[in-house]
CSV table of C-alpha atoms in Angstrom, one decimal:
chain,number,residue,atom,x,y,z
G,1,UNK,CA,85.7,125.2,105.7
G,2,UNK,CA,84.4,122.0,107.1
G,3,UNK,CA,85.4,118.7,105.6
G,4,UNK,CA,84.8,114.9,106.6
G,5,UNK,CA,88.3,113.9,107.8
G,6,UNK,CA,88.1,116.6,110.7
G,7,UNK,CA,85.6,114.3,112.6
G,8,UNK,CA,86.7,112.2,115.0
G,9,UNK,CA,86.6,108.2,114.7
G,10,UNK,CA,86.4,105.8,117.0
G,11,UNK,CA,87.4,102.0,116.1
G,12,UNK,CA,85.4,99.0,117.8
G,13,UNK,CA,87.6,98.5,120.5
G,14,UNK,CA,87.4,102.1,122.1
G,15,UNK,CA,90.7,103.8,120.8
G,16,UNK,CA,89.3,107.2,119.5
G,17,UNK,CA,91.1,109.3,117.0
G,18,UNK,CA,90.5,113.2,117.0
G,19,UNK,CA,90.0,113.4,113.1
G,20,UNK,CA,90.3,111.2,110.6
G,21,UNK,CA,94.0,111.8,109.2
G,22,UNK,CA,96.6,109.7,109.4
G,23,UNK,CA,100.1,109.6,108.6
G,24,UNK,CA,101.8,106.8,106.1
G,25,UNK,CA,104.5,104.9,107.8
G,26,UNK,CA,107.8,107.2,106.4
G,27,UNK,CA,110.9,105.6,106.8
G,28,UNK,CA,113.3,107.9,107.5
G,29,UNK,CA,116.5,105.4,108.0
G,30,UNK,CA,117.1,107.1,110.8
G,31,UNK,CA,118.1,104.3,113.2
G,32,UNK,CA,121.5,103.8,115.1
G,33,UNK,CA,123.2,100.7,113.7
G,34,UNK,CA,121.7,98.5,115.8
G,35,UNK,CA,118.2,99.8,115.2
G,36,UNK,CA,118.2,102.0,118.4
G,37,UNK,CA,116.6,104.9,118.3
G,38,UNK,CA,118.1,108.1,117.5
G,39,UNK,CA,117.2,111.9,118.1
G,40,UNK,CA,116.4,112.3,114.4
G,41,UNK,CA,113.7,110.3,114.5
G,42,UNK,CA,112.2,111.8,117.6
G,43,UNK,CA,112.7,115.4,116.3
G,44,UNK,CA,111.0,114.5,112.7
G,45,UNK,CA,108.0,112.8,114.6
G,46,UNK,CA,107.8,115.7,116.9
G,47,UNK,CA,107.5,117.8,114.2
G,48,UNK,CA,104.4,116.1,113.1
G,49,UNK,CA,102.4,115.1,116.0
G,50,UNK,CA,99.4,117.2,117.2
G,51,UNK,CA,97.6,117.7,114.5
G,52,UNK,CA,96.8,114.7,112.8
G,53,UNK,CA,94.9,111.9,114.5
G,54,UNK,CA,96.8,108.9,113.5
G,55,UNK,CA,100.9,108.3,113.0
G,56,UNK,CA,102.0,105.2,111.9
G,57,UNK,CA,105.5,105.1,112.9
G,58,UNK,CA,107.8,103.4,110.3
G,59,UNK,CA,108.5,100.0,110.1
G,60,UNK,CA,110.8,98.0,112.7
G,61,UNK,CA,112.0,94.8,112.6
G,62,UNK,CA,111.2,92.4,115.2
G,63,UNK,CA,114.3,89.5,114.6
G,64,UNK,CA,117.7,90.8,113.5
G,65,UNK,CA,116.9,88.4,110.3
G,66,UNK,CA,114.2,90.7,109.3
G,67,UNK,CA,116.4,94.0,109.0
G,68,UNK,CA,115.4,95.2,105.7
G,69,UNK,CA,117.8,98.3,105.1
G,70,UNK,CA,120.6,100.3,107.2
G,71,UNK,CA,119.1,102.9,109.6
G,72,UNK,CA,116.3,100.3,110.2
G,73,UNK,CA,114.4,100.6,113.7
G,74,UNK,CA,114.4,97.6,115.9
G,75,UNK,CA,112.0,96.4,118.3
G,76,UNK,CA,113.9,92.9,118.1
G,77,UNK,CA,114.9,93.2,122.2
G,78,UNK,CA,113.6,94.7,125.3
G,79,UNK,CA,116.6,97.2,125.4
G,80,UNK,CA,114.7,98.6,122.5
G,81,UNK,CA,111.8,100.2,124.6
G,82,UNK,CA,113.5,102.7,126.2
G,83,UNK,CA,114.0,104.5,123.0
G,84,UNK,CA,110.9,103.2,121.4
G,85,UNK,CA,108.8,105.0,124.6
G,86,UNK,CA,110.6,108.5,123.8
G,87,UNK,CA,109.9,107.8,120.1
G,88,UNK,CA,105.8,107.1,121.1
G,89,UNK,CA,106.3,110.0,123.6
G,90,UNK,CA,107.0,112.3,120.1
G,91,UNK,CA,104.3,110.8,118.1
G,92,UNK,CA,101.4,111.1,120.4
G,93,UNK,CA,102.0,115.0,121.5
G,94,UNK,CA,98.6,117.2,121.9
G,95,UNK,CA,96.6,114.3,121.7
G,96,UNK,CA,98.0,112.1,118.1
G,97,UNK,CA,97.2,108.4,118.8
G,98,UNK,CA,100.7,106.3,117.5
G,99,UNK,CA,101.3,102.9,116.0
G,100,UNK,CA,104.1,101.4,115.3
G,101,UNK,CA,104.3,99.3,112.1
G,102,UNK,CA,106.1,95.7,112.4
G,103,UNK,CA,107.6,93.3,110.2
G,104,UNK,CA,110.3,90.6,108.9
G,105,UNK,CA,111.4,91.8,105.5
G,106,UNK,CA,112.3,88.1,104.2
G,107,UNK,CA,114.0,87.9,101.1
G,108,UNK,CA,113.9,91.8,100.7
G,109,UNK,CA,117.5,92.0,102.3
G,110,UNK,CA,121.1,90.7,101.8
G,111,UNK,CA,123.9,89.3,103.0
G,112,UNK,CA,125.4,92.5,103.9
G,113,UNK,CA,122.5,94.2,105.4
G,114,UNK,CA,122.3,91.1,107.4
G,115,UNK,CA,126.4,91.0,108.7
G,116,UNK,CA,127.1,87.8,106.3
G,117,UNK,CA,123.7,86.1,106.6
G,118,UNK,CA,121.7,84.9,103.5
G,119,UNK,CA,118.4,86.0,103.6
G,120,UNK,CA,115.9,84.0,104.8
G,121,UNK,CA,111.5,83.6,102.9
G,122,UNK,CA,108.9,81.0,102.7
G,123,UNK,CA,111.0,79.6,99.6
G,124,UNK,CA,114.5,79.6,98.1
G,125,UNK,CA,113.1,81.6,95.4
G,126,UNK,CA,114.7,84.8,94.5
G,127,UNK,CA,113.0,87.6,93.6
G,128,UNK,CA,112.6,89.0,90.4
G,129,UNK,CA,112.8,92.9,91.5
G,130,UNK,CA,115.2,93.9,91.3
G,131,UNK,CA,117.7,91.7,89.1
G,132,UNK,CA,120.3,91.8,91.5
G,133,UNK,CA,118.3,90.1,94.6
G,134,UNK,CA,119.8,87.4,96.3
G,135,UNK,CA,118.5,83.7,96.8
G,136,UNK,CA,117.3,83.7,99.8
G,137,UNK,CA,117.4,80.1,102.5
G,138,UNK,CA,113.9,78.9,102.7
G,139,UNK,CA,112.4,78.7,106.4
G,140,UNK,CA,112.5,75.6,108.7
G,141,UNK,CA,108.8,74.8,110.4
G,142,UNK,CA,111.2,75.6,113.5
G,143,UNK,CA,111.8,79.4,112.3
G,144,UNK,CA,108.6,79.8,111.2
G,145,UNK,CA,107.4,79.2,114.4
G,146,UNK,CA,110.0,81.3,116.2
G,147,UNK,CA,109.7,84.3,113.7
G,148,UNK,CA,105.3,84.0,114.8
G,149,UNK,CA,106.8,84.3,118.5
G,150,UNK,CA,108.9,87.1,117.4
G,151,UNK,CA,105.7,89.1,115.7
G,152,UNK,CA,104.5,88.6,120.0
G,153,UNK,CA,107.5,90.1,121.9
G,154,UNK,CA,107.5,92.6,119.6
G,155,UNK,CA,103.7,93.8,120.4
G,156,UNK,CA,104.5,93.2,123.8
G,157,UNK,CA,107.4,95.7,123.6
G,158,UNK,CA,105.1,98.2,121.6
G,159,UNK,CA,102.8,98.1,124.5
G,160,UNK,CA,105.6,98.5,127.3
G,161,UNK,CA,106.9,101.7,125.4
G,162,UNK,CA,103.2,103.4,125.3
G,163,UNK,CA,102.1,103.2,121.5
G,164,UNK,CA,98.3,102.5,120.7
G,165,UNK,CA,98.9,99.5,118.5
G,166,UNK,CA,100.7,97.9,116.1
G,167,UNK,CA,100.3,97.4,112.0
G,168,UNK,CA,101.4,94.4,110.8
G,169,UNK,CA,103.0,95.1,107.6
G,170,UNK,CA,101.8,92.6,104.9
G,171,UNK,CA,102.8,94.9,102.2
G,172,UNK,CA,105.9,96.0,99.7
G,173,UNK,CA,106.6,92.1,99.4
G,174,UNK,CA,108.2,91.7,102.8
G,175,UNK,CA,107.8,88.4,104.5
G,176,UNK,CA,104.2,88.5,105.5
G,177,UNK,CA,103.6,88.8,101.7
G,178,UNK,CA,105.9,86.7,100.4
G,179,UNK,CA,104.3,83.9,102.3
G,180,UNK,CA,100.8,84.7,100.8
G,181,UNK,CA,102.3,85.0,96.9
G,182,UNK,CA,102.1,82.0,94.8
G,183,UNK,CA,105.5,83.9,93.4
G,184,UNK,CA,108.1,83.7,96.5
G,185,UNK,CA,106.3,81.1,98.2
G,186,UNK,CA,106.0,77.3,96.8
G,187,UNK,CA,106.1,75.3,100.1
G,188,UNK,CA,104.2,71.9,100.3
G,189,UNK,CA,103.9,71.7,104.2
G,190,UNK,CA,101.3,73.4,105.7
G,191,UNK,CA,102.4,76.7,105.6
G,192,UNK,CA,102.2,76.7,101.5
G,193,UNK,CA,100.3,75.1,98.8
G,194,UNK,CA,96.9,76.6,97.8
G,195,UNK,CA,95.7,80.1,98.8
G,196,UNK,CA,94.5,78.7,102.2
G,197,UNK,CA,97.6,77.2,103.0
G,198,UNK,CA,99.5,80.6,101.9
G,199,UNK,CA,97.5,82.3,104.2
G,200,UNK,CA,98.2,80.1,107.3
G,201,UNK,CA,102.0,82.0,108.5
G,202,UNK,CA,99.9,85.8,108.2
G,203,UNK,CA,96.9,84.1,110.5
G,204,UNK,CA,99.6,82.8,113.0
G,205,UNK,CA,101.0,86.0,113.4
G,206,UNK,CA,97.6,88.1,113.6
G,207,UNK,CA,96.2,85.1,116.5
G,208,UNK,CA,100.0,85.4,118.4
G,209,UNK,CA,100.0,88.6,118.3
G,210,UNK,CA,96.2,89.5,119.1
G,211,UNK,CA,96.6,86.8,122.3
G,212,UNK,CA,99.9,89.0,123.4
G,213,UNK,CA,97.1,92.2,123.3
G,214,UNK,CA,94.7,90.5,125.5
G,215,UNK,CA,97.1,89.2,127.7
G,216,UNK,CA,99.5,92.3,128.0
G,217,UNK,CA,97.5,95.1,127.1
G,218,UNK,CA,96.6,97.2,129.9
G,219,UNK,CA,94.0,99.7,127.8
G,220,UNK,CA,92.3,99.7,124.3
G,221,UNK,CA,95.5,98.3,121.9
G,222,UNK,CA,95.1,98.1,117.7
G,223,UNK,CA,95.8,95.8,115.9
G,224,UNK,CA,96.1,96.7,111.7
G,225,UNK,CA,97.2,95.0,108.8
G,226,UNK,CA,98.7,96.6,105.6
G,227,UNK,CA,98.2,95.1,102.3
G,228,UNK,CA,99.3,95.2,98.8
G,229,UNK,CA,96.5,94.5,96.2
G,230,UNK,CA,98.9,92.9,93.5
G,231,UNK,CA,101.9,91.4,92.3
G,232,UNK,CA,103.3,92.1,88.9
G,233,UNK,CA,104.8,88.8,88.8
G,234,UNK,CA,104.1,85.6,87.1
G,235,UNK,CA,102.8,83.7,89.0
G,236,UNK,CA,102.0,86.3,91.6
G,237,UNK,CA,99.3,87.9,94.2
G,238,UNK,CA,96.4,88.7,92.0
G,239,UNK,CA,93.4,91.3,93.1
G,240,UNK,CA,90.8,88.0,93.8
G,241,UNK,CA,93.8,86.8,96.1
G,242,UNK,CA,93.5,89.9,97.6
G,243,UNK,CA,90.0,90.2,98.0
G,244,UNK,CA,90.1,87.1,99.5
G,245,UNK,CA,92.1,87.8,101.7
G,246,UNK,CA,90.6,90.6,102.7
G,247,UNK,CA,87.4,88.7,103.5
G,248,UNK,CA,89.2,86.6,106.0
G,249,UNK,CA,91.0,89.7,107.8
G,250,UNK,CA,87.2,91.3,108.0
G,251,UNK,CA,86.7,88.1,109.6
G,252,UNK,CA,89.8,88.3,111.9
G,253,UNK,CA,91.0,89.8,115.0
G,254,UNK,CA,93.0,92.9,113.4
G,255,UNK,CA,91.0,96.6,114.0
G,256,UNK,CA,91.6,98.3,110.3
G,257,UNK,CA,93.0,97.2,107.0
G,258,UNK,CA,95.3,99.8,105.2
G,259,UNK,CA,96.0,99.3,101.7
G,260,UNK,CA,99.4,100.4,100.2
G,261,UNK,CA,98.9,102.0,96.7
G,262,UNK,CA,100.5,105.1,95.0
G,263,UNK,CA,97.3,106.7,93.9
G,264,UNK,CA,93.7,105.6,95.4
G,265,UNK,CA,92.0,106.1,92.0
G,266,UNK,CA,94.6,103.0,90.8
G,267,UNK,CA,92.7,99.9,88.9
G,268,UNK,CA,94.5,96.5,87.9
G,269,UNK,CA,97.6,97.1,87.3
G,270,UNK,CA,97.2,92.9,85.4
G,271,UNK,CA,93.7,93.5,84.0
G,272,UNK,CA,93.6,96.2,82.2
G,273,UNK,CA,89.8,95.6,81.1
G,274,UNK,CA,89.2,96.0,84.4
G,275,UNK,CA,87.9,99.8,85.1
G,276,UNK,CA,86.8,99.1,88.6
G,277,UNK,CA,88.7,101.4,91.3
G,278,UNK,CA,91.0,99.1,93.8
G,279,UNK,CA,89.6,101.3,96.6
G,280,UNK,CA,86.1,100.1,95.5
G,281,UNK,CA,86.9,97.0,95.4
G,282,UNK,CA,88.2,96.8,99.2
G,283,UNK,CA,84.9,99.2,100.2
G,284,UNK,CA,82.7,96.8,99.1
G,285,UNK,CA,84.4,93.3,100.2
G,286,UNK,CA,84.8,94.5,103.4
G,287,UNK,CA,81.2,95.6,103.5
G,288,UNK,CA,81.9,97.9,106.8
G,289,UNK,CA,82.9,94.9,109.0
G,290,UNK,CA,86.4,96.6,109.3
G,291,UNK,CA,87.5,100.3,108.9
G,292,UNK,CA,89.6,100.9,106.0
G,293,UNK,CA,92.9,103.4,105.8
G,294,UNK,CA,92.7,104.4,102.1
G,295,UNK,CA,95.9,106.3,100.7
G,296,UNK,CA,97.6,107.1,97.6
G,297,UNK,CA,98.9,110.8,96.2
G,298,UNK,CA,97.0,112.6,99.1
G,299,UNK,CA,97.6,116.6,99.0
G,300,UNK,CA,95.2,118.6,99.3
G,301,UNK,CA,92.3,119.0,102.1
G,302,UNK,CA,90.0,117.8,98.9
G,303,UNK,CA,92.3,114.7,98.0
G,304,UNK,CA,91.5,113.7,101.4
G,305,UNK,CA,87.8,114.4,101.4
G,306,UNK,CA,87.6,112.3,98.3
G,307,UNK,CA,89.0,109.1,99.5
G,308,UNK,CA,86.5,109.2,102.5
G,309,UNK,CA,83.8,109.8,99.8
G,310,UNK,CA,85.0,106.6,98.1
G,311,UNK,CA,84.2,104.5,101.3
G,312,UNK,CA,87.5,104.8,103.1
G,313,UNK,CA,86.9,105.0,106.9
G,314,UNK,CA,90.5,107.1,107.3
G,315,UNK,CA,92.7,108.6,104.9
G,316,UNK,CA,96.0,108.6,104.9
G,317,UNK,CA,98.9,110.8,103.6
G,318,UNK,CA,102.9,110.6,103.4
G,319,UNK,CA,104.6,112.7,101.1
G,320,UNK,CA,102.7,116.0,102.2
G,321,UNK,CA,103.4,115.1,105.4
G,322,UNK,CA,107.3,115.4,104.9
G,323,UNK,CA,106.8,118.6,103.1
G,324,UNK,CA,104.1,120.4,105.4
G,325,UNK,CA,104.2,119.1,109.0
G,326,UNK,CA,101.7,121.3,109.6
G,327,UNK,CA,99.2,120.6,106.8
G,328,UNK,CA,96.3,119.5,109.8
G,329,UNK,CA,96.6,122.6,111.8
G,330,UNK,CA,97.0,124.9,108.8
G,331,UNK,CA,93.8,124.0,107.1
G,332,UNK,CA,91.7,123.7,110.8
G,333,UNK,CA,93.4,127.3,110.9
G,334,UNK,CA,91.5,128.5,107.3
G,335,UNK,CA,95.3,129.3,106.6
G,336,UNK,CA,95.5,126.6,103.4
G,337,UNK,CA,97.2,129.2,101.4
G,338,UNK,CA,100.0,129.0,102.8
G,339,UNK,CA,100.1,124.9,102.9
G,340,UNK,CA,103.6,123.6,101.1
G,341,UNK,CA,102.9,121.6,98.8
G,342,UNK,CA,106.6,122.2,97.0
G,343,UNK,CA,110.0,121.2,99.0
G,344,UNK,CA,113.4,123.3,98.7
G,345,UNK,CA,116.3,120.9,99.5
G,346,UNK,CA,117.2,124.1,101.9
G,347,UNK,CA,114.0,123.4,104.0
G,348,UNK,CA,114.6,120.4,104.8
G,349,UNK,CA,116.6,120.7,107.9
G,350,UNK,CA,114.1,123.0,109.0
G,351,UNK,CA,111.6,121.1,108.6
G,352,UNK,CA,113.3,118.4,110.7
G,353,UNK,CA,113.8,115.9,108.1
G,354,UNK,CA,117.0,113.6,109.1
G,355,UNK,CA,120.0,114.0,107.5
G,356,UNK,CA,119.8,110.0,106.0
G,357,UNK,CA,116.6,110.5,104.8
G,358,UNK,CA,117.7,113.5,103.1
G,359,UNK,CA,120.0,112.0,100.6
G,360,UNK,CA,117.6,109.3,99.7
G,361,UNK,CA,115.3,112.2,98.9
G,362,UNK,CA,117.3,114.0,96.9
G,363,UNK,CA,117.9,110.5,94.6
G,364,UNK,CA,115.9,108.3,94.1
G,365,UNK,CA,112.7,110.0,95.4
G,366,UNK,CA,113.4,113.0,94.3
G,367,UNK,CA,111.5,113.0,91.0
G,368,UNK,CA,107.9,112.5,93.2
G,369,UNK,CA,109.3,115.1,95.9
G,370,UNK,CA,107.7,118.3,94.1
G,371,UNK,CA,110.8,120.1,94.8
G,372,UNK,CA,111.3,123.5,93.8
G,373,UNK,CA,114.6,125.9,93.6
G,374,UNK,CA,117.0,127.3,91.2
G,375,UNK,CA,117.6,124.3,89.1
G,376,UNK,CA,121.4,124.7,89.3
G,377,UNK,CA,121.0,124.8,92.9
G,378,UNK,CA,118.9,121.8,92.6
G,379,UNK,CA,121.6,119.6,90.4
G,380,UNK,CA,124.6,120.9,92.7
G,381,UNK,CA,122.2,119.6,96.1
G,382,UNK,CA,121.4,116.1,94.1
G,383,UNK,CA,125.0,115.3,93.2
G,384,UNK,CA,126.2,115.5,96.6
G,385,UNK,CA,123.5,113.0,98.1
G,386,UNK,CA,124.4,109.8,98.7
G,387,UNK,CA,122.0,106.7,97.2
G,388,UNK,CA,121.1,105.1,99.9
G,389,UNK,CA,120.6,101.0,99.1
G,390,UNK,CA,117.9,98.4,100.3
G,391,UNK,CA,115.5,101.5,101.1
G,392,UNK,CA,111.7,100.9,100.8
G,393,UNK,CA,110.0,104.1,101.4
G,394,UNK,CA,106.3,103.7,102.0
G,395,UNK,CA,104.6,106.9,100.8
């Protein structure tokens, strides 16, 4: 059978994708210690190149302030590209274009993640999820401005190690967000204050970064941004904050928007009067002046068909793609029957999932995981797994 995603896409800059799937950034806290890169990551990547147009590699830090969780990649230094360049190397096998997604994570850290440093955000304001966040140390105008440089070397070092873009990761109230939320962010300089002025640190970042591609870039480089539509805070991000924003990025330099949401039929999570789907919502404000990466509980080939239905340009998918790293070639194959759409815990080292990430599934993700085994077995595998602490896994 034929369906939508399997045609190619080609974005306004000349990078062409040979379908229209793409994989969710799916951190696997895989990293060394010091955010190197490490053979898990480049075996679980290899695993699911070649199929798929698109992989968005997980997220990596580009200061060692902005380290999020343990097992955290870095592209913080240039002796990160040599392992960054074997980890694009995996990713874009047989023809799979790869991005690499880029942040700070702000206040989303702690003092231990960090080696004894308090977290740093636009505000001392601590967060309100979860209860036991720490007050971060709000930003000098002098960070501010180094952390904007930092976003640079960082696409600079992307570049060097052979990925097709980066995604600047705006999303899952890291530091990008926390600057645009009324919540984490209460600043009276210029860098705060009304919407405008909360938007100002995200525009810095998208010019710096944009002048590094022109400047660096020696072929067709993205440049995407990652939103999420809401807070559930009060005062927080609210869906016409979003859609304004969204305007302005349509306006921007960045190639593609990709929204972050669980399930792409999701409406207001703070209105509930209002029936309208989010996805809509986006489809229309950007009004086709930028592509759109839709996602949210993506399984089947229809799933995916149905988001591109709803206006999305691309469609993207995460949790299938740790369960069926061949999901792409088996329905091109007419072999969908055999797609897994269940997970043993005894599949997973054949399926190349790291060791780290393993645990984490097998805890706290495990109830979303559609795993399936003897349930004894099942209890027995999830006692012995480890919880794994300041994790923020993007599917």
């Amino acid at each position: 059978m034929k369906y939508k995603f399997m045609n190619p896409y080609t974005f306004s800059n000349g990078v062409t994708l040979k379908n229209r799937m793409v994989m969710s950034p799916t951190t696997t806290m895989s990293s060394f210690y010091d955010g190197k890169v490490t053979n898990d990551e480049i075996a679980f990547y290899s695993a699911r190149a070649g199929g798929i147009g698109l992989i968005i590699g997980e997220v990596a830090n580009v200061t060692a302030s902005g380290k999020g969780f343990e097992g955290e990649l870095s592209i913080a230094d240039d002796s990160d590209i040599a392992g960054l360049t074997k980890l694009a190397a995996a990713m874009k096998q047989n023809g799979t274009k790869a991005i690499l997604q880029i942040f700070h994570a702000g206040r989303k850290s702690n003092d231990q993640i960090l080696r004894g440093q308090q977290p740093v955000s636009a505000s001392a304001v601590k967060a309100v999820f979860p209860p036991d966040s720490q007050e971060p140390r709000a930003l000098t105008a002098a960070e501010i401005d180094d952390i904007i440089v930092a976003f640079g070397d960082a696409t600079r070092r992307a570049i060097a190690a052979g990925f097709d873009g980066v995604e600047l990761h705006g999303a899952n109230t890291y530091l990008l967000q926390q600057f645009f939320s009324p919540n984490s962010n209460q600043r009276t300089d210029k860098w705060g204050g009304d919407r405008d002025g909360r938007m100002a640190f995200a525009k810095a970042v998208i010019s710096r970064v944009n002048t590094t591609i022109v400047e660096t870039a020696d072929r067709p480089f993205l440049l995407g941004y990652r939103i999420s539509p809401e807070e559930i805070e009060t005062p927080g991000i609210r869906l016409e904050d979003s859609l304004d924003f969204v305007d302005q990025l349509a306006e921007s330099a960045v190639d593609y928007v990709h929204v972050s949401m669980g399930s792409a039929h999701r409406t207001s999570l703070n209105n509930p009067e209002d029936h309208e789907l989010i996805m809509t919502k986006l489809v229309k404000q950007l009004a086709g002046r930028k592509p759109l990466i839709g996602v949210g509980s993506v399984e089947t080939p229809t799933d995916a068909d149905d988001v591109l239905a709803m206006g999305a340009d691309l469609v993207a998918m995460g949790r299938e793609m740790i369960r069926e790293p061949q999901w792409y070639e088996k329905v091109t194959d007419g072999d969908e029957a055999s797609i897994r759409y269940q997970l043993s815990p005894s599949e997973m080292d054949e399926l190349k999932i790291p060791r780290a990430m393993q645990g984490y599934l097998n805890t706290a993700f495990y109830s979303v995981m559609h795993f399936t085994t003897d349930p004894e077995v099942a209890a027995d595998y999830q006692n012995q797994a480890a919880p794994m602490e300041g994790f923020e896994q993007k599917l």
